[in-house]
């Protein structure tokens, strides 16, 4: 029989971390982070990284495994998570993935071969040269003409993904979106997806409050240290909660505008996360409110008992 893997998914700030720990405690499980930014050391507050106290003695993986200057790809995530799933299962424990990075979770749980397309270094260098000469906006418009779906998912400042998408098309004649649609729907595991959703108004209030709490906890100092250490142009600083502060540090944006931008980007990201999981995965959804978390979580534990 295939290994059963629980995956707790949904938008940011909805309660995935707490539920994953409850499930691990109830069903002898261990937790793997499903957040692509929590792999970086020093990015703690902005990624809402689970604290030692919150872990309640439950082992966690895929946290603090990379330095901020190191790249980290979907393929890297897939390889490591599949290793941890097998290791956790070999010890008679239940693997649980908790997070909101949909593409990464999908790559880990399905026979996803995104990384198998070999790079053409000549084309890559040419594209990088064009990027340096013409700028990211021009290159992003080119991608939008070729592959509007991929362009919508790729920020112009994410040069690595921008170049990669253009390179795949110029190398193969197939767009990145077409390539991804042809990925296998088979999984080497038996994934069980539990999704948490919340009324949009309540969720957005919760996200705004979370940003305020992060600032109280020292988010500004955390990002400032990373900026002063020279990580501005690295992948680790392109995540929400970090990139918004760079114009502020450069004197190009007020602090209030920075906070409002961070809240807006976080809300928009939550919407994209929800759309991704609704469209890409077979998820059993549970609606929660800030007041009903405990009751809903107990219902989820009861439902899972019949599946495991």
mmCIF file of C-alpha atoms in Angstrom:
data_model
loop_
_atom_site.group_PDB
_atom_site.id
_atom_site.type_symbol
_atom_site.label_atom_id
_atom_site.label_comp_id
_atom_site.label_asym_id
_atom_site.label_seq_id
_atom_site.Cartn_x
_atom_site.Cartn_y
_atom_site.Cartn_z
ATOM 1 C CA UNK A 1 0.000 0.000 0.000
ATOM 2 C CA UNK A 2 1.112 3.548 -0.665
ATOM 3 C CA UNK A 3 2.243 5.683 2.238
ATOM 4 C CA UNK A 4 -0.446 7.974 3.598
ATOM 5 C CA UNK A 5 0.594 11.613 3.791
ATOM 6 C CA UNK A 6 -1.579 14.281 5.399
ATOM 7 C CA UNK A 7 -1.321 17.736 3.844
ATOM 8 C CA UNK A 8 -2.811 20.760 5.594
ATOM 9 C CA UNK A 9 -3.378 23.498 3.030
ATOM 10 C CA UNK A 10 -5.114 26.829 2.660
ATOM 11 C CA UNK A 11 -4.393 30.560 2.704
ATOM 12 C CA UNK A 12 -2.020 32.303 5.044
ATOM 13 C CA UNK A 13 -3.121 33.038 8.632
ATOM 14 C CA UNK A 14 -5.944 30.496 8.640
ATOM 15 C CA UNK A 15 -4.503 28.140 11.296
ATOM 16 C CA UNK A 16 -2.604 25.433 9.381
ATOM 17 C CA UNK A 17 0.335 25.293 11.807
ATOM 18 C CA UNK A 18 -1.812 24.703 14.873
ATOM 19 C CA UNK A 19 -3.879 22.023 13.139
ATOM 20 C CA UNK A 20 -0.791 20.163 11.908
ATOM 21 C CA UNK A 21 0.573 19.967 15.452
ATOM 22 C CA UNK A 22 -2.796 18.776 16.784
ATOM 23 C CA UNK A 23 -2.898 16.032 14.136
ATOM 24 C CA UNK A 24 0.706 15.024 14.829
ATOM 25 C CA UNK A 25 -0.009 14.749 18.544
ATOM 26 C CA UNK A 26 -3.132 12.678 17.986
ATOM 27 C CA UNK A 27 -1.829 10.322 15.282
ATOM 28 C CA UNK A 28 1.863 9.932 16.124
ATOM 29 C CA UNK A 29 2.987 12.221 13.326
ATOM 30 C CA UNK A 30 5.845 14.531 12.394
ATOM 31 C CA UNK A 31 5.521 17.770 10.455
ATOM 32 C CA UNK A 32 7.180 18.910 7.237
ATOM 33 C CA UNK A 33 6.934 22.595 6.392
ATOM 34 C CA UNK A 34 5.067 23.322 3.173
ATOM 35 C CA UNK A 35 6.324 26.901 3.052
ATOM 36 C CA UNK A 36 9.062 27.598 0.510
ATOM 37 C CA UNK A 37 10.490 30.523 2.525
ATOM 38 C CA UNK A 38 10.791 28.805 5.901
ATOM 39 C CA UNK A 39 13.830 26.915 4.628
ATOM 40 C CA UNK A 40 15.888 30.104 5.155
ATOM 41 C CA UNK A 41 17.727 30.828 8.371
ATOM 42 C CA UNK A 42 17.038 34.268 9.773
ATOM 43 C CA UNK A 43 13.658 34.631 8.085
ATOM 44 C CA UNK A 44 11.599 33.846 11.149
ATOM 45 C CA UNK A 45 8.989 36.492 11.886
ATOM 46 C CA UNK A 46 8.077 37.313 8.292
ATOM 47 C CA UNK A 47 7.494 33.660 7.402
ATOM 48 C CA UNK A 48 5.504 32.962 10.591
ATOM 49 C CA UNK A 49 7.948 30.183 11.373
ATOM 50 C CA UNK A 50 6.716 27.808 14.062
ATOM 51 C CA UNK A 51 8.450 28.398 17.411
ATOM 52 C CA UNK A 52 9.910 25.716 19.658
ATOM 53 C CA UNK A 53 7.102 26.299 22.152
ATOM 54 C CA UNK A 54 4.431 25.957 19.467
ATOM 55 C CA UNK A 55 5.954 22.692 18.229
ATOM 56 C CA UNK A 56 4.996 21.056 21.520
ATOM 57 C CA UNK A 57 7.773 18.484 21.124
ATOM 58 C CA UNK A 58 6.699 17.480 17.604
ATOM 59 C CA UNK A 59 9.675 17.116 15.196
ATOM 60 C CA UNK A 60 9.591 19.562 12.261
ATOM 61 C CA UNK A 61 11.481 19.419 8.970
ATOM 62 C CA UNK A 62 12.329 21.763 6.071
ATOM 63 C CA UNK A 63 12.937 24.674 8.430
ATOM 64 C CA UNK A 64 16.252 26.595 8.700
ATOM 65 C CA UNK A 65 18.119 24.405 6.202
ATOM 66 C CA UNK A 66 19.427 27.156 3.890
ATOM 67 C CA UNK A 67 21.421 30.359 4.329
ATOM 68 C CA UNK A 68 19.763 33.502 2.919
ATOM 69 C CA UNK A 69 22.171 33.734 -0.025
ATOM 70 C CA UNK A 70 21.504 30.168 -1.239
ATOM 71 C CA UNK A 71 19.045 29.402 -4.066
ATOM 72 C CA UNK A 72 16.252 26.933 -3.449
ATOM 73 C CA UNK A 73 14.096 25.413 -6.186
ATOM 74 C CA UNK A 74 10.927 23.377 -6.478
ATOM 75 C CA UNK A 75 13.116 20.427 -7.459
ATOM 76 C CA UNK A 76 15.202 20.861 -4.291
ATOM 77 C CA UNK A 77 12.037 20.888 -2.211
ATOM 78 C CA UNK A 78 10.645 17.804 -3.933
ATOM 79 C CA UNK A 79 13.796 15.759 -3.365
ATOM 80 C CA UNK A 80 14.150 16.687 0.311
ATOM 81 C CA UNK A 81 10.491 16.299 1.212
ATOM 82 C CA UNK A 82 10.240 12.900 -0.427
ATOM 83 C CA UNK A 83 13.308 11.867 1.587
ATOM 84 C CA UNK A 84 11.684 13.022 4.828
ATOM 85 C CA UNK A 85 8.360 11.369 3.997
ATOM 86 C CA UNK A 86 10.114 8.036 3.532
ATOM 87 C CA UNK A 87 12.212 8.528 6.665
ATOM 88 C CA UNK A 88 9.235 9.460 8.839
ATOM 89 C CA UNK A 89 7.192 6.546 7.497
ATOM 90 C CA UNK A 90 10.085 4.113 8.067
ATOM 91 C CA UNK A 91 9.906 4.917 11.791
ATOM 92 C CA UNK A 92 6.197 4.166 11.930
ATOM 93 C CA UNK A 93 5.251 7.832 12.098
ATOM 94 C CA UNK A 94 2.672 9.739 10.046
ATOM 95 C CA UNK A 95 4.121 12.345 7.637
ATOM 96 C CA UNK A 96 2.224 15.653 7.737
ATOM 97 C CA UNK A 97 2.897 18.555 5.393
ATOM 98 C CA UNK A 98 1.598 21.949 6.498
ATOM 99 C CA UNK A 99 1.897 25.102 4.449
ATOM 100 C CA UNK A 100 0.657 27.284 1.658
ATOM 101 C CA UNK A 101 3.248 26.947 -1.130
ATOM 102 C CA UNK A 102 0.998 25.075 -3.521
ATOM 103 C CA UNK A 103 3.425 24.350 -6.344
ATOM 104 C CA UNK A 104 6.025 23.004 -3.915
ATOM 105 C CA UNK A 105 3.553 20.709 -2.172
ATOM 106 C CA UNK A 106 2.222 19.493 -5.504
ATOM 107 C CA UNK A 107 5.747 18.762 -6.729
ATOM 108 C CA UNK A 108 6.532 16.749 -3.606
ATOM 109 C CA UNK A 109 3.373 14.651 -3.594
ATOM 110 C CA UNK A 110 2.991 13.965 -7.302
ATOM 111 C CA UNK A 111 5.217 12.584 -10.014
ATOM 112 C CA UNK A 112 6.200 16.099 -11.015
ATOM 113 C CA UNK A 113 9.103 16.424 -13.452
ATOM 114 C CA UNK A 114 9.483 20.161 -13.796
ATOM 115 C CA UNK A 115 13.226 19.964 -13.162
ATOM 116 C CA UNK A 116 13.957 17.407 -15.896
ATOM 117 C CA UNK A 117 14.131 19.981 -18.681
ATOM 118 C CA UNK A 118 17.877 20.560 -18.993
ATOM 119 C CA UNK A 119 19.092 24.115 -19.143
ATOM 120 C CA UNK A 120 20.545 25.575 -22.331
ATOM 121 C CA UNK A 121 23.355 27.732 -20.998
ATOM 122 C CA UNK A 122 23.756 29.674 -24.246
ATOM 123 C CA UNK A 123 20.095 30.701 -24.279
ATOM 124 C CA UNK A 124 20.226 31.473 -20.562
ATOM 125 C CA UNK A 125 23.194 33.804 -20.999
ATOM 126 C CA UNK A 126 21.509 35.518 -23.952
ATOM 127 C CA UNK A 127 18.328 36.083 -21.971
ATOM 128 C CA UNK A 128 20.278 37.378 -18.983
ATOM 129 C CA UNK A 129 22.091 39.791 -21.284
ATOM 130 C CA UNK A 130 18.779 41.015 -22.709
ATOM 131 C CA UNK A 131 17.385 41.382 -19.192
ATOM 132 C CA UNK A 132 20.354 43.536 -18.169
ATOM 133 C CA UNK A 133 20.037 45.660 -21.318
ATOM 134 C CA UNK A 134 16.264 46.098 -21.571
ATOM 135 C CA UNK A 135 15.015 45.562 -18.008
ATOM 136 C CA UNK A 136 12.580 43.159 -16.378
ATOM 137 C CA UNK A 137 9.435 44.973 -17.555
ATOM 138 C CA UNK A 138 10.316 44.382 -21.211
ATOM 139 C CA UNK A 139 11.162 40.728 -20.593
ATOM 140 C CA UNK A 140 7.966 40.232 -18.608
ATOM 141 C CA UNK A 141 5.923 41.668 -21.498
ATOM 142 C CA UNK A 142 7.621 39.167 -23.803
ATOM 143 C CA UNK A 143 6.629 36.317 -21.484
ATOM 144 C CA UNK A 144 3.079 37.679 -21.325
ATOM 145 C CA UNK A 145 2.828 37.509 -25.130
ATOM 146 C CA UNK A 146 4.181 33.932 -25.166
ATOM 147 C CA UNK A 147 2.583 32.510 -22.025
ATOM 148 C CA UNK A 148 0.069 34.824 -20.302
ATOM 149 C CA UNK A 149 -0.780 32.249 -17.614
ATOM 150 C CA UNK A 150 2.844 31.877 -16.525
ATOM 151 C CA UNK A 151 3.392 35.644 -16.737
ATOM 152 C CA UNK A 152 0.490 36.174 -14.333
ATOM 153 C CA UNK A 153 2.240 33.896 -11.815
ATOM 154 C CA UNK A 154 5.702 35.443 -12.276
ATOM 155 C CA UNK A 155 6.607 38.774 -10.717
ATOM 156 C CA UNK A 156 8.765 40.929 -13.046
ATOM 157 C CA UNK A 157 11.397 41.178 -10.310
ATOM 158 C CA UNK A 158 11.668 37.410 -9.962
ATOM 159 C CA UNK A 159 14.412 37.268 -12.588
ATOM 160 C CA UNK A 160 15.182 33.588 -12.041
ATOM 161 C CA UNK A 161 11.635 32.422 -12.814
ATOM 162 C CA UNK A 162 11.275 34.940 -15.621
ATOM 163 C CA UNK A 163 14.424 33.751 -17.375
ATOM 164 C CA UNK A 164 13.543 30.100 -16.783
ATOM 165 C CA UNK A 165 10.085 30.434 -18.347
ATOM 166 C CA UNK A 166 11.482 32.186 -21.422
ATOM 167 C CA UNK A 167 14.321 29.681 -21.699
ATOM 168 C CA UNK A 168 11.983 26.667 -21.614
ATOM 169 C CA UNK A 169 9.944 28.140 -24.461
ATOM 170 C CA UNK A 170 12.943 29.108 -26.576
ATOM 171 C CA UNK A 171 14.574 25.715 -26.019
ATOM 172 C CA UNK A 172 11.542 23.488 -26.602
ATOM 173 C CA UNK A 173 8.857 25.588 -28.298
ATOM 174 C CA UNK A 174 6.527 24.591 -25.450
ATOM 175 C CA UNK A 175 5.364 27.137 -22.891
ATOM 176 C CA UNK A 176 5.885 26.583 -19.200
ATOM 177 C CA UNK A 177 2.100 26.458 -18.700
ATOM 178 C CA UNK A 178 1.749 23.707 -21.306
ATOM 179 C CA UNK A 179 4.623 21.822 -19.740
ATOM 180 C CA UNK A 180 3.029 21.976 -16.312
ATOM 181 C CA UNK A 181 -0.395 20.905 -17.593
ATOM 182 C CA UNK A 182 1.176 17.731 -18.966
ATOM 183 C CA UNK A 183 2.585 16.688 -15.605
ATOM 184 C CA UNK A 184 1.505 13.331 -14.226
ATOM 185 C CA UNK A 185 -1.521 13.270 -11.941
ATOM 186 C CA UNK A 186 -0.224 10.113 -10.256
ATOM 187 C CA UNK A 187 1.237 10.168 -6.777
ATOM 188 C CA UNK A 188 3.710 7.730 -5.220
ATOM 189 C CA UNK A 189 1.808 8.338 -1.981
ATOM 190 C CA UNK A 190 -1.762 8.291 -0.751
ATOM 191 C CA UNK A 191 -2.211 12.005 -0.069
ATOM 192 C CA UNK A 192 -5.043 13.228 2.149
ATOM 193 C CA UNK A 193 -5.642 16.954 1.723
ATOM 194 C CA UNK A 194 -7.279 18.895 4.539
ATOM 195 C CA UNK A 195 -8.065 22.498 3.641
ATOM 196 C CA UNK A 196 -8.883 25.358 5.984
ATOM 197 C CA UNK A 197 -10.939 28.235 4.630
ATOM 198 C CA UNK A 198 -12.384 31.341 6.211
ATOM 199 C CA UNK A 199 -14.814 34.066 5.246
ATOM 200 C CA UNK A 200 -12.785 36.539 3.202
ATOM 201 C CA UNK A 201 -13.605 39.525 5.386
ATOM 202 C CA UNK A 202 -12.594 37.656 8.537
ATOM 203 C CA UNK A 203 -9.452 36.291 6.881
ATOM 204 C CA UNK A 204 -8.354 39.714 5.684
ATOM 205 C CA UNK A 205 -8.846 41.132 9.178
ATOM 206 C CA UNK A 206 -6.789 38.260 10.550
ATOM 207 C CA UNK A 207 -4.021 38.899 7.992
ATOM 208 C CA UNK A 208 -3.914 42.620 8.857
ATOM 209 C CA UNK A 209 -3.717 41.783 12.552
ATOM 210 C CA UNK A 210 -0.956 39.255 11.879
ATOM 211 C CA UNK A 211 1.141 41.880 10.083
ATOM 212 C CA UNK A 212 0.696 44.262 13.031
ATOM 213 C CA UNK A 213 1.751 41.480 15.398
ATOM 214 C CA UNK A 214 4.810 40.669 13.269
ATOM 215 C CA UNK A 215 5.880 44.305 13.467
ATOM 216 C CA UNK A 216 5.448 44.239 17.242
ATOM 217 C CA UNK A 217 7.591 41.093 17.344
ATOM 218 C CA UNK A 218 10.444 42.822 15.475
ATOM 219 C CA UNK A 219 9.851 42.212 11.765
ATOM 220 C CA UNK A 220 11.373 45.540 10.767
ATOM 221 C CA UNK A 221 14.657 44.746 12.536
ATOM 222 C CA UNK A 222 14.696 41.237 11.054
ATOM 223 C CA UNK A 223 14.377 42.519 7.489
ATOM 224 C CA UNK A 224 16.771 45.409 8.094
ATOM 225 C CA UNK A 225 19.499 43.025 9.255
ATOM 226 C CA UNK A 226 19.098 40.877 6.137
ATOM 227 C CA UNK A 227 19.173 44.017 3.966
ATOM 228 C CA UNK A 228 22.308 45.329 5.669
ATOM 229 C CA UNK A 229 23.997 41.952 5.228
ATOM 230 C CA UNK A 230 23.595 42.364 1.477
ATOM 231 C CA UNK A 231 20.808 39.903 0.695
ATOM 232 C CA UNK A 232 18.636 42.402 -1.194
ATOM 233 C CA UNK A 233 18.941 40.674 -4.570
ATOM 234 C CA UNK A 234 18.792 37.097 -3.336
ATOM 235 C CA UNK A 235 15.817 34.774 -3.642
ATOM 236 C CA UNK A 236 15.228 34.811 0.104
ATOM 237 C CA UNK A 237 14.384 38.524 0.069
ATOM 238 C CA UNK A 238 11.785 38.240 -2.693
ATOM 239 C CA UNK A 239 9.135 36.808 -0.431
ATOM 240 C CA UNK A 240 6.179 38.734 0.969
ATOM 241 C CA UNK A 241 7.153 40.300 4.254
ATOM 242 C CA UNK A 242 10.659 41.135 3.051
ATOM 243 C CA UNK A 243 10.616 42.690 -0.425
ATOM 244 C CA UNK A 244 8.145 45.387 0.648
ATOM 245 C CA UNK A 245 10.687 46.963 3.009
ATOM 246 C CA UNK A 246 13.482 47.503 0.475
ATOM 247 C CA UNK A 247 12.045 50.765 -0.966
ATOM 248 C CA UNK A 248 11.561 51.988 2.614
ATOM 249 C CA UNK A 249 15.205 51.330 3.482
ATOM 250 C CA UNK A 250 16.220 53.216 0.344
ATOM 251 C CA UNK A 251 14.136 56.240 1.313
ATOM 252 C CA UNK A 252 11.751 55.740 -1.597
ATOM 253 C CA UNK A 253 8.651 54.883 0.431
ATOM 254 C CA UNK A 254 7.165 55.844 3.792
ATOM 255 C CA UNK A 255 6.835 53.351 6.623
ATOM 256 C CA UNK A 256 3.034 53.585 6.612
ATOM 257 C CA UNK A 257 2.930 52.942 2.860
ATOM 258 C CA UNK A 258 5.252 49.972 3.372
ATOM 259 C CA UNK A 259 2.979 48.438 6.002
ATOM 260 C CA UNK A 260 -0.112 48.997 3.863
ATOM 261 C CA UNK A 261 1.653 47.413 0.887
ATOM 262 C CA UNK A 262 2.653 44.405 2.988
ATOM 263 C CA UNK A 263 -0.926 43.926 4.162
ATOM 264 C CA UNK A 264 -2.259 44.264 0.624
ATOM 265 C CA UNK A 265 0.272 41.816 -0.810
ATOM 266 C CA UNK A 266 -0.478 39.347 1.977
ATOM 267 C CA UNK A 267 -4.213 39.533 1.274
ATOM 268 C CA UNK A 268 -3.662 39.066 -2.450
ATOM 269 C CA UNK A 269 -1.358 36.128 -1.793
ATOM 270 C CA UNK A 270 -4.035 34.501 0.363
ATOM 271 C CA UNK A 271 -6.485 34.809 -2.516
ATOM 272 C CA UNK A 272 -3.997 33.220 -4.930
ATOM 273 C CA UNK A 273 -3.297 30.386 -2.487
ATOM 274 C CA UNK A 274 -6.979 29.621 -2.109
ATOM 275 C CA UNK A 275 -7.488 29.628 -5.884
ATOM 276 C CA UNK A 276 -4.490 27.333 -6.407
ATOM 277 C CA UNK A 277 -5.620 24.667 -3.949
ATOM 278 C CA UNK A 278 -9.218 24.836 -5.196
ATOM 279 C CA UNK A 279 -8.113 24.264 -8.777
ATOM 280 C CA UNK A 280 -5.128 21.929 -8.421
ATOM 281 C CA UNK A 281 -5.864 19.469 -5.640
ATOM 282 C CA UNK A 282 -8.662 17.267 -4.316
ATOM 283 C CA UNK A 283 -9.079 18.953 -0.947
ATOM 284 C CA UNK A 284 -11.651 18.358 1.774
ATOM 285 C CA UNK A 285 -12.421 21.877 2.988
ATOM 286 C CA UNK A 286 -13.416 22.971 6.472
ATOM 287 C CA UNK A 287 -14.726 26.475 7.110
ATOM 288 C CA UNK A 288 -13.384 28.035 10.293
ATOM 289 C CA UNK A 289 -13.803 31.270 12.184
ATOM 290 C CA UNK A 290 -11.494 32.649 14.895
ATOM 291 C CA UNK A 291 -14.053 31.409 17.432
ATOM 292 C CA UNK A 292 -14.720 27.971 15.923
ATOM 293 C CA UNK A 293 -11.161 26.718 15.446
ATOM 294 C CA UNK A 294 -11.234 24.296 18.381
ATOM 295 C CA UNK A 295 -14.570 22.741 17.429
ATOM 296 C CA UNK A 296 -13.650 22.404 13.751
ATOM 297 C CA UNK A 297 -10.239 20.975 14.606
ATOM 298 C CA UNK A 298 -11.891 18.310 16.775
ATOM 299 C CA UNK A 299 -14.183 17.448 13.856
ATOM 300 C CA UNK A 300 -11.168 17.131 11.558
ATOM 301 C CA UNK A 301 -9.423 14.801 13.991
ATOM 302 C CA UNK A 302 -12.554 12.657 14.143
ATOM 303 C CA UNK A 303 -12.794 12.551 10.346
ATOM 304 C CA UNK A 304 -9.117 11.630 10.013
ATOM 305 C CA UNK A 305 -9.495 8.783 12.483
ATOM 306 C CA UNK A 306 -11.736 7.102 9.920
ATOM 307 C CA UNK A 307 -9.203 7.577 7.119
ATOM 308 C CA UNK A 308 -5.986 6.420 8.791
#
